[in-house]
PDB file of C-alpha atoms in Angstrom:
ATOM      1  CA  MET A   1       0.079   0.041  -0.037  1.00  0.00           C
ATOM      2  CA  ALA A   2       2.644   2.336   0.981  1.00  0.00           C
ATOM      3  CA  LEU A   3       4.492   1.537  -2.358  1.00  0.00           C
ATOM      4  CA  ILE A   4       1.572   2.595  -4.442  1.00  0.00           C
ATOM      5  CA  GLY A   5       1.326   5.654  -2.404  1.00  0.00           C
ATOM      6  CA  PHE A   6       5.044   6.301  -3.238  1.00  0.00           C
ATOM      7  CA  ALA A   7       4.361   5.896  -6.929  1.00  0.00           C
ATOM      8  CA  LEU A   8       1.352   7.950  -6.989  1.00  0.00           C
ATOM      9  CA  GLY A   9       3.231  10.595  -4.757  1.00  0.00           C
ATOM     10  CA  MET A  10       6.089  10.811  -7.205  1.00  0.00           C
ATOM     11  CA  PHE A  11       3.780  11.109 -10.182  1.00  0.00           C
ATOM     12  CA  ALA A  12       2.073  13.917  -8.252  1.00  0.00           C
ATOM     13  CA  LEU A  13       5.308  15.794  -7.360  1.00  0.00           C
ATOM     14  CA  VAL A  14       6.656  15.204 -11.073  1.00  0.00           C
ATOM     15  CA  GLY A  15       3.071  16.671 -12.186  1.00  0.00           C
ATOM     16  CA  VAL A  16       3.600  19.730  -9.787  1.00  0.00           C
ATOM     17  CA  LEU A  17       7.179  20.516 -10.504  1.00  0.00           C
ATOM     18  CA  ILE A  18       6.285  20.630 -14.279  1.00  0.00           C
ATOM     19  CA  LEU A  19       3.524  23.062 -13.641  1.00  0.00           C
ATOM     20  CA  VAL A  20       5.649  25.164 -11.727  1.00  0.00           C
ATOM     21  CA  MET A  21       8.724  25.189 -14.055  1.00  0.00           C
ATOM     22  CA  ARG A  22       6.459  25.966 -16.914  1.00  0.00           C
ATOM     23  CA  ALA A  23       4.785  28.771 -15.055  1.00  0.00           C
ATOM     24  CA  VAL A  24       8.301  30.514 -14.048  1.00  0.00           C
ATOM     25  CA  SER A  25       9.487  30.069 -17.622  1.00  0.00           C
ATOM     26  CA  SER A  26       7.281  33.196 -18.625  1.00  0.00           C
ATOM     27  CA  PHE A  27       9.945  35.377 -16.807  1.00  0.00           C
ATOM     28  CA  GLY A  28      12.417  35.279 -19.532  1.00  0.00           C
ATOM     29  CA  THR A  29      10.164  37.309 -21.814  1.00  0.00           C
ATOM     30  CA  LYS A  30       9.544  40.898 -21.905  1.00  0.00           C
ATOM     31  CA  LYS A  31       6.516  42.283 -20.429  1.00  0.00           C
TER      32      LYS A  31
ATOM     33  CA  MET B   1      13.125  22.001 -46.762  1.00  0.00           C
ATOM     34  CA  SER B   2      14.606  25.239 -45.487  1.00  0.00           C
ATOM     35  CA  ALA B   3      15.325  25.559 -41.874  1.00  0.00           C
ATOM     36  CA  HIS B   4      15.306  29.343 -41.781  1.00  0.00           C
ATOM     37  CA  HIS B   5      11.713  29.901 -42.290  1.00  0.00           C
ATOM     38  CA  ILE B   6       9.183  29.465 -39.861  1.00  0.00           C
ATOM     39  CA  PRO B   7       5.774  28.566 -41.425  1.00  0.00           C
ATOM     40  CA  ASP B   8       3.017  30.879 -40.898  1.00  0.00           C
ATOM     41  CA  TRP B   9       0.923  28.161 -39.185  1.00  0.00           C
ATOM     42  CA  VAL B  10       3.434  27.716 -36.341  1.00  0.00           C
ATOM     43  CA  PRO B  11       1.806  29.702 -33.225  1.00  0.00           C
ATOM     44  CA  ASP B  12       3.852  32.423 -31.831  1.00  0.00           C
ATOM     45  CA  ARG B  13       4.625  31.341 -28.360  1.00  0.00           C
ATOM     46  CA  SER B  14       7.429  33.750 -27.666  1.00  0.00           C
ATOM     47  CA  GLY B  15       5.533  35.538 -24.940  1.00  0.00           C
ATOM     48  CA  GLY B  16       3.917  32.743 -23.209  1.00  0.00           C
ATOM     49  CA  THR B  17       5.100  29.776 -20.958  1.00  0.00           C
ATOM     50  CA  GLY B  18       6.909  26.721 -22.277  1.00  0.00           C
ATOM     51  CA  ALA B  19      10.304  25.559 -22.984  1.00  0.00           C
ATOM     52  CA  LYS B  20      11.577  28.124 -25.457  1.00  0.00           C
ATOM     53  CA  ASP B  21      15.075  26.587 -25.984  1.00  0.00           C
ATOM     54  CA  ASN B  22      16.873  23.288 -25.707  1.00  0.00           C
ATOM     55  CA  GLY B  23      18.779  24.521 -22.676  1.00  0.00           C
ATOM     56  CA  LEU B  24      15.518  25.064 -20.647  1.00  0.00           C
ATOM     57  CA  LEU B  25      14.035  21.958 -21.930  1.00  0.00           C
ATOM     58  CA  ALA B  26      17.318  19.945 -20.884  1.00  0.00           C
ATOM     59  CA  THR B  27      17.272  21.723 -17.301  1.00  0.00           C
ATOM     60  CA  TRP B  28      13.508  20.472 -16.884  1.00  0.00           C
ATOM     61  CA  LEU B  29      14.210  16.927 -17.992  1.00  0.00           C
ATOM     62  CA  GLY B  30      17.348  16.696 -15.981  1.00  0.00           C
ATOM     63  CA  LEU B  31      15.606  18.055 -12.808  1.00  0.00           C
ATOM     64  CA  LEU B  32      12.495  15.588 -13.370  1.00  0.00           C
ATOM     65  CA  SER B  33      14.741  12.502 -13.833  1.00  0.00           C
ATOM     66  CA  PHE B  34      16.856  13.746 -10.826  1.00  0.00           C
ATOM     67  CA  THR B  35      13.563  13.643  -8.961  1.00  0.00           C
ATOM     68  CA  PHE B  36      13.200   9.827  -9.451  1.00  0.00           C
ATOM     69  CA  PHE B  37      16.902   9.430  -7.855  1.00  0.00           C
ATOM     70  CA  PHE B  38      15.999  11.683  -4.842  1.00  0.00           C
ATOM     71  CA  GLY B  39      12.648   9.663  -4.510  1.00  0.00           C
ATOM     72  CA  THR B  40      14.704   6.526  -3.932  1.00  0.00           C
ATOM     73  CA  PHE B  41      16.316   8.145  -0.891  1.00  0.00           C
ATOM     74  CA  LEU B  42      13.182   9.446   0.454  1.00  0.00           C
ATOM     75  CA  ALA B  43      11.388   6.159  -0.083  1.00  0.00           C
ATOM     76  CA  ALA B  44      14.463   4.458   1.909  1.00  0.00           C
ATOM     77  CA  ASN B  45      13.938   6.985   4.623  1.00  0.00           C
ATOM     78  CA  ALA B  46      10.159   6.273   5.004  1.00  0.00           C
ATOM     79  CA  TYR B  47      10.930   2.446   4.841  1.00  0.00           C
ATOM     80  CA  LEU B  48      13.438   2.324   7.423  1.00  0.00           C
ATOM     81  CA  ARG B  49      11.456   4.652   9.909  1.00  0.00           C
ATOM     82  CA  GLY B  50       8.435   2.442   9.442  1.00  0.00           C
ATOM     83  CA  TRP B  51      10.523  -0.653   9.861  1.00  0.00           C
ATOM     84  CA  SER B  52      12.267   0.412  13.180  1.00  0.00           C
ATOM     85  CA  PRO B  53      11.356   3.900  14.239  1.00  0.00           C
ATOM     86  CA  ASP B  54      13.334   3.999  17.568  1.00  0.00           C
ATOM     87  CA  LYS B  55      16.404   3.217  15.471  1.00  0.00           C
ATOM     88  CA  PHE B  56      15.982   5.044  12.393  1.00  0.00           C
ATOM     89  CA  ALA B  57      13.913   8.107  13.371  1.00  0.00           C
ATOM     90  CA  ILE B  58      16.000  11.312  14.415  1.00  0.00           C
ATOM     91  CA  SER B  59      15.471  13.036  17.519  1.00  0.00           C
ATOM     92  CA  TRP B  60      16.439  16.484  17.169  1.00  0.00           C
ATOM     93  CA  GLY B  61      16.727  17.384  20.966  1.00  0.00           C
ATOM     94  CA  SER B  62      17.833  20.940  21.335  1.00  0.00           C
ATOM     95  CA  ASN B  63      18.278  21.208  17.707  1.00  0.00           C
ATOM     96  CA  LEU B  64      14.672  21.118  16.725  1.00  0.00           C
ATOM     97  CA  ASP B  65      14.766  24.443  14.819  1.00  0.00           C
ATOM     98  CA  LEU B  66      17.481  23.232  12.420  1.00  0.00           C
ATOM     99  CA  PRO B  67      15.072  21.907   9.708  1.00  0.00           C
ATOM    100  CA  GLY B  68      12.687  24.920  10.320  1.00  0.00           C
ATOM    101  CA  ILE B  69      15.243  27.257   9.596  1.00  0.00           C
ATOM    102  CA  SER B  70      16.321  25.831   6.605  1.00  0.00           C
ATOM    103  CA  THR B  71      12.638  25.765   5.376  1.00  0.00           C
ATOM    104  CA  LEU B  72      12.269  29.280   6.141  1.00  0.00           C
ATOM    105  CA  LEU B  73      15.368  30.258   4.329  1.00  0.00           C
ATOM    106  CA  LEU B  74      13.811  28.219   1.279  1.00  0.00           C
ATOM    107  CA  ILE B  75      10.617  29.982   1.357  1.00  0.00           C
ATOM    108  CA  LEU B  76      12.178  33.454   1.633  1.00  0.00           C
ATOM    109  CA  ALA B  77      14.625  32.401  -1.252  1.00  0.00           C
ATOM    110  CA  GLY B  78      11.313  31.447  -3.320  1.00  0.00           C
ATOM    111  CA  ILE B  79       9.747  34.946  -2.672  1.00  0.00           C
ATOM    112  CA  LEU B  80      13.147  37.154  -3.296  1.00  0.00           C
ATOM    113  CA  SER B  81      13.967  35.328  -6.668  1.00  0.00           C
ATOM    114  CA  LEU B  82      10.277  35.692  -7.613  1.00  0.00           C
ATOM    115  CA  ALA B  83      10.295  39.352  -7.111  1.00  0.00           C
ATOM    116  CA  GLY B  84      13.705  39.640  -8.685  1.00  0.00           C
ATOM    117  CA  ALA B  85      12.581  37.621 -11.716  1.00  0.00           C
ATOM    118  CA  ASN B  86       9.536  39.888 -11.747  1.00  0.00           C
ATOM    119  CA  ALA B  87      11.896  43.072 -11.795  1.00  0.00           C
ATOM    120  CA  PHE B  88      13.742  41.503 -14.571  1.00  0.00           C
ATOM    121  CA  ARG B  89      10.568  40.982 -16.637  1.00  0.00           C
ATOM    122  CA  SER B  90       9.865  44.738 -16.349  1.00  0.00           C
ATOM    123  CA  THR B  91      13.340  45.592 -17.061  1.00  0.00           C
ATOM    124  CA  LYS B  92      13.978  47.323 -13.520  1.00  0.00           C
ATOM    125  CA  TRP B  93      17.519  46.706 -13.391  1.00  0.00           C
ATOM    126  CA  LYS B  94      18.209  48.051 -10.095  1.00  0.00           C
ATOM    127  CA  ALA B  95      15.489  45.978  -8.245  1.00  0.00           C
ATOM    128  CA  PHE B  96      16.578  42.920 -10.118  1.00  0.00           C
ATOM    129  CA  GLN B  97      20.240  43.454  -9.029  1.00  0.00           C
ATOM    130  CA  VAL B  98      19.354  43.923  -5.382  1.00  0.00           C
ATOM    131  CA  LEU B  99      16.753  41.068  -5.234  1.00  0.00           C
ATOM    132  CA  MET B 100      19.168  38.640  -6.864  1.00  0.00           C
ATOM    133  CA  LEU B 101      21.932  39.776  -4.669  1.00  0.00           C
ATOM    134  CA  LEU B 102      19.450  39.190  -1.522  1.00  0.00           C
ATOM    135  CA  SER B 103      18.523  35.684  -3.084  1.00  0.00           C
ATOM    136  CA  LEU B 104      22.337  34.805  -3.308  1.00  0.00           C
ATOM    137  CA  ILE B 105      22.746  35.796   0.477  1.00  0.00           C
ATOM    138  CA  ASP B 106      19.824  33.558   1.197  1.00  0.00           C
ATOM    139  CA  PHE B 107      20.996  30.696  -0.679  1.00  0.00           C
ATOM    140  CA  VAL B 108      24.291  30.992   1.105  1.00  0.00           C
ATOM    141  CA  CYS B 109      22.778  30.988   4.250  1.00  0.00           C
ATOM    142  CA  LEU B 110      20.619  28.056   3.098  1.00  0.00           C
ATOM    143  CA  ALA B 111      23.924  26.161   2.399  1.00  0.00           C
ATOM    144  CA  ILE B 112      25.508  26.880   5.803  1.00  0.00           C
ATOM    145  CA  ALA B 113      22.017  25.410   7.332  1.00  0.00           C
ATOM    146  CA  GLN B 114      21.928  22.447   5.226  1.00  0.00           C
ATOM    147  CA  MET B 115      25.558  21.794   6.222  1.00  0.00           C
ATOM    148  CA  ARG B 116      24.587  22.227   9.929  1.00  0.00           C
ATOM    149  CA  LEU B 117      21.758  19.572   9.335  1.00  0.00           C
ATOM    150  CA  LEU B 118      24.255  17.461   7.690  1.00  0.00           C
ATOM    151  CA  MET B 119      26.864  17.618  10.334  1.00  0.00           C
ATOM    152  CA  TYR B 120      24.174  16.998  13.064  1.00  0.00           C
ATOM    153  CA  THR B 121      23.131  13.933  11.345  1.00  0.00           C
ATOM    154  CA  TYR B 122      26.622  12.659  10.706  1.00  0.00           C
ATOM    155  CA  ASN B 123      27.413  12.714  14.376  1.00  0.00           C
ATOM    156  CA  LEU B 124      24.295  10.685  15.319  1.00  0.00           C
ATOM    157  CA  GLY B 125      25.983   7.343  13.694  1.00  0.00           C
ATOM    158  CA  PRO B 126      25.337   4.916  11.116  1.00  0.00           C
ATOM    159  CA  ALA B 127      21.406   4.498  11.576  1.00  0.00           C
ATOM    160  CA  ALA B 128      21.050   8.359  10.705  1.00  0.00           C
ATOM    161  CA  TRP B 129      23.575   8.362   7.801  1.00  0.00           C
ATOM    162  CA  THR B 130      21.470   5.353   6.291  1.00  0.00           C
ATOM    163  CA  ALA B 131      18.153   7.079   6.695  1.00  0.00           C
ATOM    164  CA  ASN B 132      18.932  10.836   6.286  1.00  0.00           C
ATOM    165  CA  LEU B 133      22.426  11.661   5.339  1.00  0.00           C
ATOM    166  CA  MET B 134      22.169  11.186   1.476  1.00  0.00           C
ATOM    167  CA  ILE B 135      19.008  13.419   1.478  1.00  0.00           C
ATOM    168  CA  TYR B 136      20.783  16.425   3.210  1.00  0.00           C
ATOM    169  CA  ILE B 137      23.852  15.790   0.695  1.00  0.00           C
ATOM    170  CA  ILE B 138      21.572  16.053  -2.114  1.00  0.00           C
ATOM    171  CA  GLN B 139      19.663  19.188  -0.665  1.00  0.00           C
ATOM    172  CA  PHE B 140      23.276  20.879  -0.075  1.00  0.00           C
ATOM    173  CA  ALA B 141      24.413  20.000  -3.325  1.00  0.00           C
ATOM    174  CA  LEU B 142      21.218  21.606  -4.767  1.00  0.00           C
ATOM    175  CA  SER B 143      21.612  24.860  -2.763  1.00  0.00           C
ATOM    176  CA  LEU B 144      25.338  24.846  -4.263  1.00  0.00           C
ATOM    177  CA  VAL B 145      23.693  24.671  -7.643  1.00  0.00           C
ATOM    178  CA  CYS B 146      21.558  27.544  -6.909  1.00  0.00           C
ATOM    179  CA  ILE B 147      24.379  29.540  -5.820  1.00  0.00           C
ATOM    180  CA  ALA B 148      26.165  28.720  -9.050  1.00  0.00           C
ATOM    181  CA  PHE B 149      23.205  29.851 -11.131  1.00  0.00           C
ATOM    182  CA  LEU B 150      23.085  33.012  -9.222  1.00  0.00           C
ATOM    183  CA  ILE B 151      26.761  33.756  -9.736  1.00  0.00           C
ATOM    184  CA  SER B 152      26.440  33.243 -13.312  1.00  0.00           C
ATOM    185  CA  ILE B 153      23.397  35.589 -13.408  1.00  0.00           C
ATOM    186  CA  GLY B 154      25.717  38.125 -11.686  1.00  0.00           C
ATOM    187  CA  LYS B 155      28.310  37.609 -14.429  1.00  0.00           C
ATOM    188  CA  TYR B 156      25.935  38.023 -17.431  1.00  0.00           C
ATOM    189  CA  PHE B 157      24.317  41.048 -15.503  1.00  0.00           C
ATOM    190  CA  SER B 158      27.782  42.598 -15.207  1.00  0.00           C
ATOM    191  CA  GLU B 159      28.449  42.286 -18.706  1.00  0.00           C
ATOM    192  CA  ARG B 160      24.876  43.696 -19.562  1.00  0.00           C
ATOM    193  CA  ASN B 161      24.116  40.662 -21.790  1.00  0.00           C
ATOM    194  CA  GLU B 162      20.490  40.681 -21.721  1.00  0.00           C
ATOM    195  CA  LYS B 163      20.368  37.940 -24.459  1.00  0.00           C
ATOM    196  CA  ALA B 164      22.037  35.586 -22.303  1.00  0.00           C
ATOM    197  CA  LEU B 165      20.088  36.571 -19.055  1.00  0.00           C
ATOM    198  CA  ARG B 166      16.668  35.900 -20.899  1.00  0.00           C
ATOM    199  CA  ARG B 167      17.623  32.376 -21.433  1.00  0.00           C
ATOM    200  CA  LEU B 168      19.350  32.111 -18.142  1.00  0.00           C
ATOM    201  CA  VAL B 169      16.761  33.445 -15.683  1.00  0.00           C
ATOM    202  CA  PRO B 170      13.889  31.039 -16.385  1.00  0.00           C
ATOM    203  CA  ALA B 171      16.247  28.002 -16.390  1.00  0.00           C
ATOM    204  CA  ALA B 172      17.619  29.301 -13.010  1.00  0.00           C
ATOM    205  CA  LEU B 173      14.091  29.836 -11.338  1.00  0.00           C
ATOM    206  CA  SER B 174      13.097  26.467 -12.415  1.00  0.00           C
ATOM    207  CA  VAL B 175      16.225  25.097 -10.442  1.00  0.00           C
ATOM    208  CA  PHE B 176      15.433  27.429  -7.468  1.00  0.00           C
ATOM    209  CA  PHE B 177      11.783  26.550  -7.302  1.00  0.00           C
ATOM    210  CA  TYR B 178      12.776  22.823  -7.814  1.00  0.00           C
ATOM    211  CA  THR B 179      15.118  23.243  -4.780  1.00  0.00           C
ATOM    212  CA  ILE B 180      12.343  24.900  -2.756  1.00  0.00           C
ATOM    213  CA  ILE B 181       9.534  22.482  -3.580  1.00  0.00           C
ATOM    214  CA  MET B 182      11.719  19.333  -2.796  1.00  0.00           C
ATOM    215  CA  GLY B 183      12.895  21.019   0.427  1.00  0.00           C
ATOM    216  CA  ILE B 184       9.364  21.215   1.580  1.00  0.00           C
ATOM    217  CA  VAL B 185       8.577  17.738   0.426  1.00  0.00           C
ATOM    218  CA  VAL B 186      11.538  16.409   2.530  1.00  0.00           C
ATOM    219  CA  LEU B 187      10.477  18.403   5.433  1.00  0.00           C
ATOM    220  CA  VAL B 188       6.825  17.105   5.422  1.00  0.00           C
ATOM    221  CA  LEU B 189       7.897  13.473   4.581  1.00  0.00           C
ATOM    222  CA  THR B 190      10.843  13.196   6.950  1.00  0.00           C
ATOM    223  CA  ASP B 191      10.323  15.427   9.675  1.00  0.00           C
ATOM    224  CA  MET B 192       6.572  16.381  10.034  1.00  0.00           C
ATOM    225  CA  ILE B 193       4.737  12.947   9.536  1.00  0.00           C
ATOM    226  CA  THR B 194       5.030   9.708  11.106  1.00  0.00           C
ATOM    227  CA  ILE B 195       4.996   6.480   8.973  1.00  0.00           C
ATOM    228  CA  GLY B 196       1.758   5.616  10.686  1.00  0.00           C
ATOM    229  CA  GLN B 197       0.325   8.619   9.298  1.00  0.00           C
ATOM    230  CA  PHE B 198       1.715   8.218   5.952  1.00  0.00           C
ATOM    231  CA  THR B 199       0.548   4.471   5.403  1.00  0.00           C
ATOM    232  CA  GLN B 200      -2.888   5.740   6.688  1.00  0.00           C
ATOM    233  CA  TRP B 201      -2.957   8.534   4.147  1.00  0.00           C
ATOM    234  CA  CYS B 202      -2.028   6.180   1.548  1.00  0.00           C
ATOM    235  CA  GLY B 203      -4.660   3.641   2.833  1.00  0.00           C
ATOM    236  CA  THR B 204      -7.469   6.217   2.767  1.00  0.00           C
ATOM    237  CA  LYS B 205      -6.314   7.721  -0.614  1.00  0.00           C
ATOM    238  CA  ILE B 206      -6.014   4.516  -2.510  1.00  0.00           C
ATOM    239  CA  GLY B 207      -8.174   2.244  -0.494  1.00  0.00           C
ATOM    240  CA  PHE B 208     -10.228   1.416  -3.472  1.00  0.00           C
ATOM    241  CA  VAL B 209      -7.269  -0.403  -4.992  1.00  0.00           C
ATOM    242  CA  LYS B 210      -7.552  -3.082  -2.453  1.00  0.00           C
ATOM    243  CA  GLN B 211     -11.306  -3.696  -2.787  1.00  0.00           C
TER     244      GLN B 211
END
């Protein structure tokens, strides 16, 4: 059970990381 | 087919979010694959503490504030670097310079705090090394990478190389925010919840798998 929890947790973590890194990528462009 | 001309049907994404060059994409892919490497050590920590809590759970004693200090520094670094990047986007160079300098100071303090955590864990003996030491080594290394990014931002800023900064700042920010998010995940997983709570959480969240 904990193993499945970890697997799901890893995917959730990677998803959050992708969203955050995508969001901050807009700071390279001029406003 | 010519590689110089971008067809009309390709949408112009230069102003939005997303990977605009290979360097940024490589940074993202590197960080994401690193997450799984990091995850194995977090899994080992959770497993060991669940298996033998009195042996592998760290008692902080009078140093209870150590993990809290590094987390506060992480959150402050997030605020400072985000504000700095915002100043960069609106080409407010003075504010950008000051905020990035403050971020650098913050990340140096973070590296020191992580080193203190590392030394404290090291002195606790082999059980603590097995469960926590590698996690703290990785976090220390991440804070050093952040410092390296901030120094290179300073280098390009001093050269007034705006083109390089427009590529570097989003990549650096993704590394900063990676460090911050992973730091908070580590705090929650290794210091804030017990393994009983963790498995209970897994049980309530994925109980339907069993049925």
